[in-house]
Amino acid sequence: NAGVTQTPKFQVLKTGQSMTLQCAQDMNHEYMSWYRQDPGMGLRLIHYSVGAGITDQGEVPNGYNVSRSTTEDFPLRLLSAAPSQTSVYFCASRGASAPYEQYFGPGTRLTVT
Amino acid sequence: DAKTTQPPSMDCAEGRAANLPCNHSTISGNEYVYWYRQIHSQGPQYIIHGLKNNETNEMASLIITEDRKSSTLILPHATLRDTAVYYCIVRVDQNYGGSQGNLIFGKGTKLSVKP
């Protein structure tokens, strides 16, 4: 199993540009989520999904859109990038049985200039 | 907001036990204590979790006080590769469809293992 994969690893955007961060998992997990991590901070939840076709907002959803058309994929879209969205983005998935541990991807480092 | 309080940093000598404390005085009866760690720039990694009994796995031990208001993660023989930020998180241990199943991260404890 590849686990949770994220692309790209690094991205530089100009203010106002849009882009999609890709996340995929091959563990057949129903639950997936997106976090952002700013320097010296813990992770903050952006959006999450409990299954295909179902998404909900986390702590910091503004400026981001998500969709979940398949169990495997959970892309995160930045609609109009702002410097405040410069961060490291982590995708995670979780199984439906104990211990409900979350598996995290390697992260995407995004810089908005 | 995170429901836990952890010291911002700790040092440990290589080969010695690392004991990382966590306070969770408002923990509910159906909430478990989870520990994750994040090695520099990588995604967080699950370590262990427990409800009220002490737990042990190949990575660590978890000691939860009888009143469940605090816990300690123990790395029995710390190595340099254990240098990381350790997060203590409380959450319900169910596959809830709602936000109760989300992990809410605080700032964690930065553990530095020194030779």
PDB file of C-alpha atoms in Angstrom, chain A residues 23 25 28-35 45-58 65-76 90-96 102, chain B residues 95-99 101-103:
ATOM      1  CA  CYS A  23      -4.699  13.722  -1.969  1.00  0.00           C
ATOM      2  CA  GLN A  25      -5.354   6.967  -0.246  1.00  0.00           C
ATOM      3  CA  ASN A  28     -10.352   2.177   1.483  1.00  0.00           C
ATOM      4  CA  HIS A  29     -10.784   4.653   4.327  1.00  0.00           C
ATOM      5  CA  GLU A  30     -14.091   6.457   4.546  1.00  0.00           C
ATOM      6  CA  TYR A  31     -12.842   9.411   6.587  1.00  0.00           C
ATOM      7  CA  MET A  32     -10.423  11.914   5.059  1.00  0.00           C
ATOM      8  CA  SER A  33      -9.353  15.361   6.151  1.00  0.00           C
ATOM      9  CA  TRP A  34      -7.159  18.336   5.314  1.00  0.00           C
ATOM     10  CA  TYR A  35      -5.010  20.256   7.784  1.00  0.00           C
ATOM     11  CA  LEU A  45      -8.395  21.308  10.442  1.00  0.00           C
ATOM     12  CA  ILE A  46      -9.637  22.842   7.176  1.00  0.00           C
ATOM     13  CA  HIS A  47     -12.244  20.411   5.831  1.00  0.00           C
ATOM     14  CA  TYR A  48     -13.111  16.790   6.337  1.00  0.00           C
ATOM     15  CA  SER A  49     -15.190  14.091   4.700  1.00  0.00           C
ATOM     16  CA  VAL A  50     -16.855  11.037   6.196  1.00  0.00           C
ATOM     17  CA  GLY A  51     -17.463   9.378   2.846  1.00  0.00           C
ATOM     18  CA  ALA A  52     -17.935   9.928  -0.860  1.00  0.00           C
ATOM     19  CA  GLY A  53     -20.288  12.829  -1.484  1.00  0.00           C
ATOM     20  CA  ILE A  54     -20.139  14.107   2.119  1.00  0.00           C
ATOM     21  CA  THR A  55     -17.920  16.961   3.245  1.00  0.00           C
ATOM     22  CA  ASP A  56     -17.951  19.400   6.139  1.00  0.00           C
ATOM     23  CA  GLN A  57     -15.998  22.377   7.427  1.00  0.00           C
ATOM     24  CA  GLY A  58     -13.302  22.299  10.044  1.00  0.00           C
ATOM     25  CA  ASN A  65     -13.162  24.170  -1.276  1.00  0.00           C
ATOM     26  CA  VAL A  66     -13.292  20.389  -1.209  1.00  0.00           C
ATOM     27  CA  SER A  67     -15.235  17.637  -2.909  1.00  0.00           C
ATOM     28  CA  ARG A  68     -15.284  13.873  -2.490  1.00  0.00           C
ATOM     29  CA  SER A  69     -16.459  12.086  -5.600  1.00  0.00           C
ATOM     30  CA  THR A  70     -14.633   8.834  -4.821  1.00  0.00           C
ATOM     31  CA  THR A  71     -13.494   7.065  -1.647  1.00  0.00           C
ATOM     32  CA  GLU A  72      -9.869   7.323  -2.751  1.00  0.00           C
ATOM     33  CA  ASP A  73      -9.510  11.012  -3.585  1.00  0.00           C
ATOM     34  CA  PHE A  74     -10.037  14.197  -1.589  1.00  0.00           C
ATOM     35  CA  PRO A  75      -8.704  17.263  -3.442  1.00  0.00           C
ATOM     36  CA  LEU A  76      -8.363  20.675  -1.795  1.00  0.00           C
ATOM     37  CA  PHE A  90      -1.400  17.699   5.252  1.00  0.00           C
ATOM     38  CA  CYS A  91      -4.031  15.249   4.123  1.00  0.00           C
ATOM     39  CA  ALA A  92      -5.071  12.386   6.375  1.00  0.00           C
ATOM     40  CA  SER A  93      -7.345   9.364   6.302  1.00  0.00           C
ATOM     41  CA  ARG A  94      -8.766   7.163   9.017  1.00  0.00           C
ATOM     42  CA  GLY A  95     -10.074   3.645   9.141  1.00  0.00           C
ATOM     43  CA  ALA A  96     -13.503   2.602  10.374  1.00  0.00           C
ATOM     44  CA  GLN A 102      -5.179   8.676  11.306  1.00  0.00           C
TER      45      GLN A 102
ATOM     46  CA  ASN B  95     -16.204   6.431  13.881  1.00  0.00           C
ATOM     47  CA  TYR B  96     -18.596   9.312  14.300  1.00  0.00           C
ATOM     48  CA  GLY B  97     -19.880  10.959  11.205  1.00  0.00           C
ATOM     49  CA  GLY B  98     -19.600  14.346  12.818  1.00  0.00           C
ATOM     50  CA  SER B  99     -16.892  16.618  14.097  1.00  0.00           C
ATOM     51  CA  GLY B 101     -14.211  12.267  15.512  1.00  0.00           C
ATOM     52  CA  ASN B 102     -11.838  14.993  14.372  1.00  0.00           C
ATOM     53  CA  LEU B 103      -8.351  15.353  15.802  1.00  0.00           C
TER      54      LEU B 103
END
